[in-house]
PDB file of C-alpha atoms in Angstrom:
ATOM      1  CA  MET A 226      24.816 154.258  81.145  1.00  0.00           C
ATOM      2  CA  LEU A 227      28.386 154.747  79.929  1.00  0.00           C
ATOM      3  CA  ASN A 228      29.251 154.011  76.368  1.00  0.00           C
ATOM      4  CA  LEU A 229      32.625 153.076  75.350  1.00  0.00           C
ATOM      5  CA  ASN A 230      33.417 153.681  71.302  1.00  0.00           C
ATOM      6  CA  LEU A 231      36.211 151.752  70.698  1.00  0.00           C
ATOM      7  CA  LYS A 232      37.357 151.494  67.033  1.00  0.00           C
ATOM      8  CA  LEU A 233      38.930 148.605  66.175  1.00  0.00           C
ATOM      9  CA  PRO A 234      42.203 148.679  64.301  1.00  0.00           C
ATOM     10  CA  SER A 235      41.885 148.415  60.342  1.00  0.00           C
ATOM     11  CA  LYS A 236      43.808 145.286  59.036  1.00  0.00           C
ATOM     12  CA  ARG A 237      46.255 147.881  57.361  1.00  0.00           C
ATOM     13  CA  GLU A 238      47.237 149.686  60.818  1.00  0.00           C
ATOM     14  CA  THR A 239      47.931 146.142  62.316  1.00  0.00           C
ATOM     15  CA  ASN A 240      50.181 144.923  59.906  1.00  0.00           C
ATOM     16  CA  GLY A 241      52.248 148.233  59.809  1.00  0.00           C
ATOM     17  CA  ASN A 242      54.081 148.213  63.019  1.00  0.00           C
ATOM     18  CA  ASP A 243      54.574 145.869  65.500  1.00  0.00           C
ATOM     19  CA  SER A 244      55.368 148.525  68.465  1.00  0.00           C
ATOM     20  CA  LEU A 245      52.383 148.641  70.940  1.00  0.00           C
ATOM     21  CA  SER A 246      51.242 152.390  72.145  1.00  0.00           C
ATOM     22  CA  ALA A 247      48.581 152.920  74.953  1.00  0.00           C
ATOM     23  CA  SER A 248      46.009 153.734  72.287  1.00  0.00           C
ATOM     24  CA  ASP A 249      46.831 150.225  71.034  1.00  0.00           C
ATOM     25  CA  LEU A 250      46.671 148.464  74.189  1.00  0.00           C
ATOM     26  CA  ILE A 251      43.068 150.175  74.905  1.00  0.00           C
ATOM     27  CA  SER A 252      41.832 149.161  71.308  1.00  0.00           C
ATOM     28  CA  GLY A 253      42.811 145.521  72.133  1.00  0.00           C
ATOM     29  CA  LYS A 254      45.985 145.251  69.137  1.00  0.00           C
ATOM     30  CA  GLN A 255      48.153 142.208  69.799  1.00  0.00           C
ATOM     31  CA  SER A 256      51.779 142.005  69.197  1.00  0.00           C
ATOM     32  CA  ARG A 257      53.979 138.714  68.801  1.00  0.00           C
ATOM     33  CA  ASN A 258      54.364 136.625  71.941  1.00  0.00           C
ATOM     34  CA  ASN A 259      58.256 135.503  72.361  1.00  0.00           C
ATOM     35  CA  ILE A 260      57.728 133.612  75.491  1.00  0.00           C
ATOM     36  CA  PRO A 261      57.665 130.044  73.917  1.00  0.00           C
ATOM     37  CA  ILE A 262      60.544 130.991  71.939  1.00  0.00           C
ATOM     38  CA  LEU A 263      62.497 131.640  75.351  1.00  0.00           C
ATOM     39  CA  ILE A 264      61.186 128.557  77.116  1.00  0.00           C
ATOM     40  CA  MET A 265      62.269 126.661  74.540  1.00  0.00           C
ATOM     41  CA  GLY A 266      65.973 128.154  74.439  1.00  0.00           C
ATOM     42  CA  THR A 267      66.042 127.922  78.508  1.00  0.00           C
ATOM     43  CA  LEU A 268      64.928 123.802  78.064  1.00  0.00           C
ATOM     44  CA  GLY A 269      67.680 123.493  75.457  1.00  0.00           C
ATOM     45  CA  PHE A 270      70.255 124.880  77.343  1.00  0.00           C
ATOM     46  CA  GLN A 271      69.301 123.115  80.394  1.00  0.00           C
ATOM     47  CA  ALA A 272      69.194 119.930  78.296  1.00  0.00           C
ATOM     48  CA  LEU A 273      72.774 120.796  77.762  1.00  0.00           C
ATOM     49  CA  ASN A 274      73.955 121.331  81.178  1.00  0.00           C
ATOM     50  CA  LEU A 275      72.723 118.014  82.537  1.00  0.00           C
ATOM     51  CA  LEU A 276      74.549 116.168  79.440  1.00  0.00           C
ATOM     52  CA  LEU A 277      77.607 118.120  80.491  1.00  0.00           C
ATOM     53  CA  LEU A 278      77.212 117.159  84.136  1.00  0.00           C
ATOM     54  CA  PHE A 279      76.427 113.394  83.487  1.00  0.00           C
ATOM     55  CA  ALA A 280      79.509 113.522  81.409  1.00  0.00           C
ATOM     56  CA  LEU A 281      81.301 114.886  84.479  1.00  0.00           C
ATOM     57  CA  VAL A 282      79.979 112.424  86.834  1.00  0.00           C
ATOM     58  CA  CYS A 283      80.836 109.631  84.709  1.00  0.00           C
ATOM     59  CA  GLY A 284      84.464 110.525  84.561  1.00  0.00           C
ATOM     60  CA  VAL A 285      84.738 111.133  88.242  1.00  0.00           C
ATOM     61  CA  PHE A 286      83.478 107.832  89.047  1.00  0.00           C
ATOM     62  CA  ALA A 287      85.889 106.144  86.395  1.00  0.00           C
ATOM     63  CA  ILE A 288      88.789 108.140  88.114  1.00  0.00           C
ATOM     64  CA  ALA A 289      87.334 106.568  91.355  1.00  0.00           C
ATOM     65  CA  LEU A 290      87.058 103.304  90.638  1.00  0.00           C
ATOM     66  CA  LYS A 291      90.629 103.214  88.631  1.00  0.00           C
ATOM     67  CA  PRO A 292      93.627 101.421  90.715  1.00  0.00           C
ATOM     68  CA  ALA A 293      96.077 103.709  92.184  1.00  0.00           C
ATOM     69  CA  PRO A 294      99.167 103.634  90.798  1.00  0.00           C
ATOM     70  CA  THR A 295     101.813 101.886  92.939  1.00  0.00           C
ATOM     71  CA  LEU A 296     104.345 101.945  91.024  1.00  0.00           C
ATOM     72  CA  VAL A 297     106.497 105.081  90.838  1.00  0.00           C
ATOM     73  CA  GLN A 298     110.134 106.067  89.071  1.00  0.00           C
ATOM     74  CA  THR A 299     112.555 108.445  90.830  1.00  0.00           C
ATOM     75  CA  VAL A 300     114.633 110.800  88.419  1.00  0.00           C
ATOM     76  CA  ASP A 301     117.781 108.415  88.810  1.00  0.00           C
ATOM     77  CA  GLY A 302     115.292 105.597  87.180  1.00  0.00           C
ATOM     78  CA  LYS A 303     115.098 103.784  90.411  1.00  0.00           C
ATOM     79  CA  PRO A 304     111.337 102.200  90.851  1.00  0.00           C
ATOM     80  CA  LEU A 305     109.761 102.085  94.088  1.00  0.00           C
ATOM     81  CA  ARG A 306     106.518 100.793  94.873  1.00  0.00           C
ATOM     82  CA  VAL A 307     104.122 102.673  96.866  1.00  0.00           C
ATOM     83  CA  THR A 308     100.495 102.907  98.585  1.00  0.00           C
ATOM     84  CA  ALA A 309      98.120 105.903  99.326  1.00  0.00           C
ATOM     85  CA  LYS A 310      98.212 106.665 103.164  1.00  0.00           C
ATOM     86  CA  GLU A 311      96.745 109.535 105.325  1.00  0.00           C
ATOM     87  CA  ASN A 312      98.375 112.351 105.497  1.00  0.00           C
ATOM     88  CA  ARG A 313     100.045 111.256 109.576  1.00  0.00           C
ATOM     89  CA  SER A 314      99.941 107.893 109.060  1.00  0.00           C
ATOM     90  CA  ARG A 315     103.430 106.352 109.351  1.00  0.00           C
ATOM     91  CA  GLU A 316     104.272 102.563 108.934  1.00  0.00           C
ATOM     92  CA  PRO A 317     105.814 101.061 111.805  1.00  0.00           C
ATOM     93  CA  GLU A 318     109.215 100.259 110.028  1.00  0.00           C
ATOM     94  CA  THR A 319     109.607 103.690 108.719  1.00  0.00           C
ATOM     95  CA  ILE A 320     109.208 104.885 112.913  1.00  0.00           C
ATOM     96  CA  LYS A 321     111.353 102.492 113.830  1.00  0.00           C
ATOM     97  CA  ARG A 322     114.398 103.101 110.834  1.00  0.00           C
ATOM     98  CA  PHE A 323     113.790 106.808 111.806  1.00  0.00           C
ATOM     99  CA  VAL A 324     114.659 105.947 115.436  1.00  0.00           C
ATOM    100  CA  LYS A 325     117.632 103.902 114.969  1.00  0.00           C
ATOM    101  CA  ASP A 326     119.384 105.870 112.391  1.00  0.00           C
ATOM    102  CA  ILE A 327     118.894 109.137 114.458  1.00  0.00           C
ATOM    103  CA  VAL A 328     120.318 107.325 117.701  1.00  0.00           C
ATOM    104  CA  ALA A 329     123.410 105.914 115.779  1.00  0.00           C
ATOM    105  CA  LEU A 330     123.794 109.736 114.599  1.00  0.00           C
ATOM    106  CA  MET A 331     123.331 111.236 117.832  1.00  0.00           C
ATOM    107  CA  PHE A 332     125.415 109.463 119.737  1.00  0.00           C
ATOM    108  CA  SER A 333     128.299 108.603 117.573  1.00  0.00           C
ATOM    109  CA  MET A 334     131.161 110.706 119.126  1.00  0.00           C
ATOM    110  CA  THR A 335     133.889 109.477 117.140  1.00  0.00           C
ATOM    111  CA  GLY A 336     135.937 112.780 116.244  1.00  0.00           C
ATOM    112  CA  THR A 337     135.516 112.351 112.428  1.00  0.00           C
ATOM    113  CA  LEU A 338     133.322 114.113 110.464  1.00  0.00           C
ATOM    114  CA  PRO A 339     129.865 112.158 108.754  1.00  0.00           C
ATOM    115  CA  PRO A 340     131.630 111.131 105.576  1.00  0.00           C
ATOM    116  CA  GLU A 341     129.662 112.769 102.699  1.00  0.00           C
ATOM    117  CA  ASN A 342     131.015 110.521 100.053  1.00  0.00           C
ATOM    118  CA  PHE A 343     133.356 107.548  99.595  1.00  0.00           C
ATOM    119  CA  ASP A 344     136.736 109.578  99.602  1.00  0.00           C
ATOM    120  CA  GLN A 345     135.949 110.828 102.919  1.00  0.00           C
ATOM    121  CA  ALA A 346     134.885 107.568 103.949  1.00  0.00           C
ATOM    122  CA  ARG A 347     138.132 106.150 103.607  1.00  0.00           C
ATOM    123  CA  LEU A 348     140.090 109.259 104.870  1.00  0.00           C
ATOM    124  CA  PRO A 349     137.815 110.710 107.375  1.00  0.00           C
ATOM    125  CA  LYS A 350     138.319 114.195 108.101  1.00  0.00           C
ATOM    126  CA  PRO A 351     138.758 115.364 111.674  1.00  0.00           C
ATOM    127  CA  ASP A 352     135.637 117.034 113.853  1.00  0.00           C
ATOM    128  CA  ALA A 353     135.921 120.606 114.776  1.00  0.00           C
ATOM    129  CA  GLY A 354     132.734 120.168 116.958  1.00  0.00           C
ATOM    130  CA  VAL A 355     129.808 122.566 117.094  1.00  0.00           C
ATOM    131  CA  THR A 356     129.575 124.788 120.092  1.00  0.00           C
ATOM    132  CA  ILE A 357     126.436 124.674 122.366  1.00  0.00           C
ATOM    133  CA  GLY A 358     125.016 126.822 125.180  1.00  0.00           C
ATOM    134  CA  SER A 359     127.047 129.599 127.486  1.00  0.00           C
ATOM    135  CA  LYS A 360     129.310 126.637 128.993  1.00  0.00           C
ATOM    136  CA  ASN A 361     131.481 126.518 125.694  1.00  0.00           C
ATOM    137  CA  LEU A 362     131.220 123.245 125.349  1.00  0.00           C
ATOM    138  CA  LYS A 363     130.979 121.430 122.087  1.00  0.00           C
ATOM    139  CA  ILE A 364     128.893 118.456 120.532  1.00  0.00           C
ATOM    140  CA  ALA A 365     130.107 116.509 117.756  1.00  0.00           C
ATOM    141  CA  THR A 366     128.989 117.775 114.132  1.00  0.00           C
ATOM    142  CA  ALA A 367     126.756 114.356 113.361  1.00  0.00           C
ATOM    143  CA  SER A 368     125.027 115.334 117.216  1.00  0.00           C
ATOM    144  CA  PHE A 369     124.577 118.444 115.862  1.00  0.00           C
ATOM    145  CA  GLN A 370     122.926 117.161 112.567  1.00  0.00           C
ATOM    146  CA  ALA A 371     120.806 114.623 114.344  1.00  0.00           C
ATOM    147  CA  GLY A 372     119.258 117.635 116.566  1.00  0.00           C
ATOM    148  CA  PHE A 373     117.412 118.819 113.688  1.00  0.00           C
ATOM    149  CA  ALA A 374     115.325 115.469 114.164  1.00  0.00           C
ATOM    150  CA  LEU A 375     114.214 116.873 117.461  1.00  0.00           C
ATOM    151  CA  SER A 376     111.120 119.500 117.808  1.00  0.00           C
ATOM    152  CA  GLU A 377     112.039 123.233 118.386  1.00  0.00           C
ATOM    153  CA  ASP A 378     111.458 123.459 121.842  1.00  0.00           C
ATOM    154  CA  PHE A 379     113.053 120.154 122.776  1.00  0.00           C
ATOM    155  CA  ARG A 380     116.130 120.371 120.346  1.00  0.00           C
ATOM    156  CA  ARG A 381     118.349 123.169 122.614  1.00  0.00           C
ATOM    157  CA  PRO A 382     118.060 121.910 126.170  1.00  0.00           C
ATOM    158  CA  PHE A 383     118.758 118.116 124.876  1.00  0.00           C
ATOM    159  CA  LEU A 384     121.934 119.173 123.160  1.00  0.00           C
ATOM    160  CA  GLU A 385     122.571 121.351 125.864  1.00  0.00           C
ATOM    161  CA  SER A 386     122.607 117.973 128.209  1.00  0.00           C
ATOM    162  CA  LEU A 387     124.514 116.230 125.029  1.00  0.00           C
ATOM    163  CA  ALA A 388     127.150 118.412 125.456  1.00  0.00           C
ATOM    164  CA  ASP A 389     127.823 117.693 129.201  1.00  0.00           C
ATOM    165  CA  ILE A 390     128.358 114.091 128.598  1.00  0.00           C
ATOM    166  CA  THR A 391     130.596 114.713 125.229  1.00  0.00           C
ATOM    167  CA  PRO A 392     134.170 114.119 125.542  1.00  0.00           C
ATOM    168  CA  GLN A 393     135.886 117.329 124.838  1.00  0.00           C
ATOM    169  CA  GLU A 394     139.219 115.816 123.675  1.00  0.00           C
ATOM    170  CA  LEU A 395     137.502 114.819 120.431  1.00  0.00           C
ATOM    171  CA  PHE A 396     137.379 117.458 118.639  1.00  0.00           C
ATOM    172  CA  ALA A 397     140.513 118.828 116.869  1.00  0.00           C
ATOM    173  CA  GLY A 398     142.767 121.916 118.451  1.00  0.00           C
ATOM    174  CA  THR A 399     141.240 120.865 122.263  1.00  0.00           C
ATOM    175  CA  ARG A 400     143.543 117.570 123.207  1.00  0.00           C
ATOM    176  CA  GLN A 401     146.324 118.582 125.470  1.00  0.00           C
ATOM    177  CA  ASP A 402     148.375 115.317 124.437  1.00  0.00           C
ATOM    178  CA  PRO A 403     148.124 115.030 120.363  1.00  0.00           C
ATOM    179  CA  THR A 404     149.921 111.934 120.699  1.00  0.00           C
ATOM    180  CA  LYS A 405     147.312 110.009 123.076  1.00  0.00           C
ATOM    181  CA  PRO A 406     143.535 108.558 121.639  1.00  0.00           C
ATOM    182  CA  PRO A 407     140.666 110.472 122.441  1.00  0.00           C
ATOM    183  CA  THR A 408     137.826 108.572 124.516  1.00  0.00           C
ATOM    184  CA  GLN A 409     135.274 107.517 121.651  1.00  0.00           C
ATOM    185  CA  VAL A 410     131.333 106.740 121.920  1.00  0.00           C
ATOM    186  CA  VAL A 411     129.849 104.490 119.605  1.00  0.00           C
ATOM    187  CA  PRO A 412     126.197 103.709 120.286  1.00  0.00           C
ATOM    188  CA  VAL A 413     125.392  99.771 119.659  1.00  0.00           C
ATOM    189  CA  ILE A 414     121.458  99.283 119.222  1.00  0.00           C
ATOM    190  CA  LYS A 415     120.401  95.805 120.816  1.00  0.00           C
ATOM    191  CA  LEU A 416     116.283  96.712 120.448  1.00  0.00           C
ATOM    192  CA  ILE A 417     114.181  98.697 118.963  1.00  0.00           C
ATOM    193  CA  SER A 418     110.142  97.906 120.142  1.00  0.00           C
ATOM    194  CA  GLU A 419     107.127  98.191 117.405  1.00  0.00           C
ATOM    195  CA  PRO A 420     105.725 101.804 117.637  1.00  0.00           C
ATOM    196  CA  SER A 421     102.785 102.257 119.838  1.00  0.00           C
ATOM    197  CA  GLN A 422     100.146 104.599 118.855  1.00  0.00           C
ATOM    198  CA  VAL A 423      99.214 107.290 121.488  1.00  0.00           C
ATOM    199  CA  GLN A 424      96.742 108.902 119.188  1.00  0.00           C
ATOM    200  CA  SER A 425      96.743 109.943 115.730  1.00  0.00           C
ATOM    201  CA  GLY A 426     100.193 110.925 114.593  1.00  0.00           C
ATOM    202  CA  LEU A 427     101.623 110.517 117.922  1.00  0.00           C
ATOM    203  CA  TRP A 428     103.669 107.560 118.887  1.00  0.00           C
ATOM    204  CA  LYS A 429     106.405 106.049 121.595  1.00  0.00           C
ATOM    205  CA  VAL A 430     109.298 103.641 120.784  1.00  0.00           C
ATOM    206  CA  ASN A 431     111.423 101.940 123.336  1.00  0.00           C
ATOM    207  CA  VAL A 432     114.959 101.718 122.659  1.00  0.00           C
ATOM    208  CA  VAL A 433     117.554  99.673 124.829  1.00  0.00           C
ATOM    209  CA  ALA A 434     120.934  99.978 123.574  1.00  0.00           C
ATOM    210  CA  ASN A 435     124.761 100.564 125.056  1.00  0.00           C
ATOM    211  CA  LEU A 436     126.886 103.406 124.587  1.00  0.00           C
ATOM    212  CA  ILE A 437     130.544 102.086 124.428  1.00  0.00           C
ATOM    213  CA  LEU A 438     133.382 103.917 125.513  1.00  0.00           C
ATOM    214  CA  PHE A 439     136.907 103.707 123.623  1.00  0.00           C
ATOM    215  CA  ASN A 440     139.328 105.139 126.516  1.00  0.00           C
ATOM    216  CA  GLY A 441     142.458 106.224 125.048  1.00  0.00           C
ATOM    217  CA  LYS A 442     144.887 103.278 124.203  1.00  0.00           C
ATOM    218  CA  ASP A 443     141.639 101.025 125.468  1.00  0.00           C
ATOM    219  CA  GLN A 444     140.291  99.757 121.819  1.00  0.00           C
ATOM    220  CA  LEU A 445     138.057  96.575 123.481  1.00  0.00           C
ATOM    221  CA  GLY A 446     135.457  99.214 124.625  1.00  0.00           C
ATOM    222  CA  GLN A 447     134.873  97.813 127.768  1.00  0.00           C
ATOM    223  CA  ASP A 448     133.163 100.597 129.593  1.00  0.00           C
ATOM    224  CA  VAL A 449     129.813 100.479 128.661  1.00  0.00           C
ATOM    225  CA  ILE A 450     126.899 103.070 129.383  1.00  0.00           C
ATOM    226  CA  PRO A 451     123.537 101.923 129.274  1.00  0.00           C
ATOM    227  CA  PHE A 452     120.783 103.991 126.997  1.00  0.00           C
ATOM    228  CA  ASN A 453     117.528 102.668 127.599  1.00  0.00           C
ATOM    229  CA  LYS A 454     114.727 105.087 126.596  1.00  0.00           C
ATOM    230  CA  GLU A 455     111.272 105.814 125.446  1.00  0.00           C
ATOM    231  CA  ILE A 456     111.437 108.325 122.615  1.00  0.00           C
ATOM    232  CA  THR A 457     108.278 110.057 121.643  1.00  0.00           C
ATOM    233  CA  LEU A 458     107.671 111.221 118.267  1.00  0.00           C
ATOM    234  CA  ARG A 459     105.142 112.829 115.918  1.00  0.00           C
ATOM    235  CA  ALA A 460     104.318 112.854 112.301  1.00  0.00           C
ATOM    236  CA  VAL A 461     105.183 116.026 110.613  1.00  0.00           C
ATOM    237  CA  GLU A 462     105.512 117.631 107.074  1.00  0.00           C
ATOM    238  CA  ALA A 463     108.134 116.467 105.112  1.00  0.00           C
ATOM    239  CA  PRO A 464     109.869 118.823 102.606  1.00  0.00           C
ATOM    240  CA  GLN A 465     109.133 118.893  99.337  1.00  0.00           C
ATOM    241  CA  ASN A 466     112.211 120.397  97.845  1.00  0.00           C
ATOM    242  CA  LEU A 467     115.840 121.009  98.855  1.00  0.00           C
ATOM    243  CA  THR A 468     116.263 124.734  98.992  1.00  0.00           C
ATOM    244  CA  GLY A 469     120.048 124.822  99.234  1.00  0.00           C
ATOM    245  CA  ASN A 470     123.127 122.429  98.065  1.00  0.00           C
ATOM    246  CA  THR A 471     125.570 122.862 101.273  1.00  0.00           C
ATOM    247  CA  PRO A 472     126.378 119.546 103.445  1.00  0.00           C
ATOM    248  CA  LEU A 473     124.190 120.623 105.890  1.00  0.00           C
ATOM    249  CA  GLU A 474     120.940 121.626 103.945  1.00  0.00           C
ATOM    250  CA  ARG A 475     121.389 117.930 102.121  1.00  0.00           C
ATOM    251  CA  THR A 476     121.919 116.514 105.597  1.00  0.00           C
ATOM    252  CA  ILE A 477     118.974 118.249 107.559  1.00  0.00           C
ATOM    253  CA  PHE A 478     116.659 117.466 104.233  1.00  0.00           C
ATOM    254  CA  GLY A 479     117.346 114.068 104.543  1.00  0.00           C
ATOM    255  CA  ILE A 480     116.432 113.976 108.208  1.00  0.00           C
ATOM    256  CA  ARG A 481     113.307 115.519 107.660  1.00  0.00           C
ATOM    257  CA  GLN A 482     112.078 113.349 104.612  1.00  0.00           C
ATOM    258  CA  ALA A 483     110.914 110.899 106.806  1.00  0.00           C
ATOM    259  CA  GLY A 484     108.277 113.549 107.875  1.00  0.00           C
ATOM    260  CA  LEU A 485     108.627 112.586 111.767  1.00  0.00           C
ATOM    261  CA  GLU A 486     110.189 114.321 114.387  1.00  0.00           C
ATOM    262  CA  ILE A 487     111.302 113.745 118.431  1.00  0.00           C
ATOM    263  CA  LEU A 488     109.504 115.316 121.193  1.00  0.00           C
ATOM    264  CA  ALA A 489     110.991 113.457 124.361  1.00  0.00           C
ATOM    265  CA  ILE A 490     113.769 111.263 125.219  1.00  0.00           C
ATOM    266  CA  LYS A 491     112.894 109.603 128.853  1.00  0.00           C
ATOM    267  CA  ASP A 492     113.964 107.106 130.873  1.00  0.00           C
ATOM    268  CA  ILE A 493     112.238 103.327 130.411  1.00  0.00           C
ATOM    269  CA  ARG A 494     109.612 103.178 132.880  1.00  0.00           C
TER     270      ARG A 494
END
């Protein structure tokens, strides 16, 4: 039989050192146990974490239940009523106003520049036009500006087609007889239908209008071209900040501010 003679540590040896050696483990010496302290500290930290998480959840619920602000103020002090909308959502009145403004600007061919202030409205400046395409034809500056409401792939072919029907004698320096008033075109919009939503962020609108031609000295506008079109448009990201301060940049910014662009203009079926 194997006899193990284990010597018990004396009280002096036990109290002298808290560290354990291999011989101490064999002899049964015990150290101070820190595990309960560690467990209590962990529980305290978790309790504090739960308390902070509960406060955060209460704050989130308080914000979610708080009514959204409906009154905002612009930099010039003008108050506006607003409502929260989905990113690709547009009000029907916003769509109709956008279409009306673009059609009016696109087909206004008067031989003068769009006024930027009161003085230019009182004394309009002559329009030199903007050359479009390889045919060296021009379109009105207003039509060129309205073209930025069209999608990238639709703008160029549409403006080239518009140049074919634009009276070239409108523009300064192109009139053969300066004493003869040029042919002018003025759109008269009669009806804009309610927008028909095709899918999310995509609509179709019918426009019934007349393009009145004033030929030379004929100021009664007896020549009328019907303009009955179906316009397809979609929601796009509206620009947030004006990057430049030129007249063209300000005009483009104002046109794109509605967050809409035109994809197609077709005859009404």
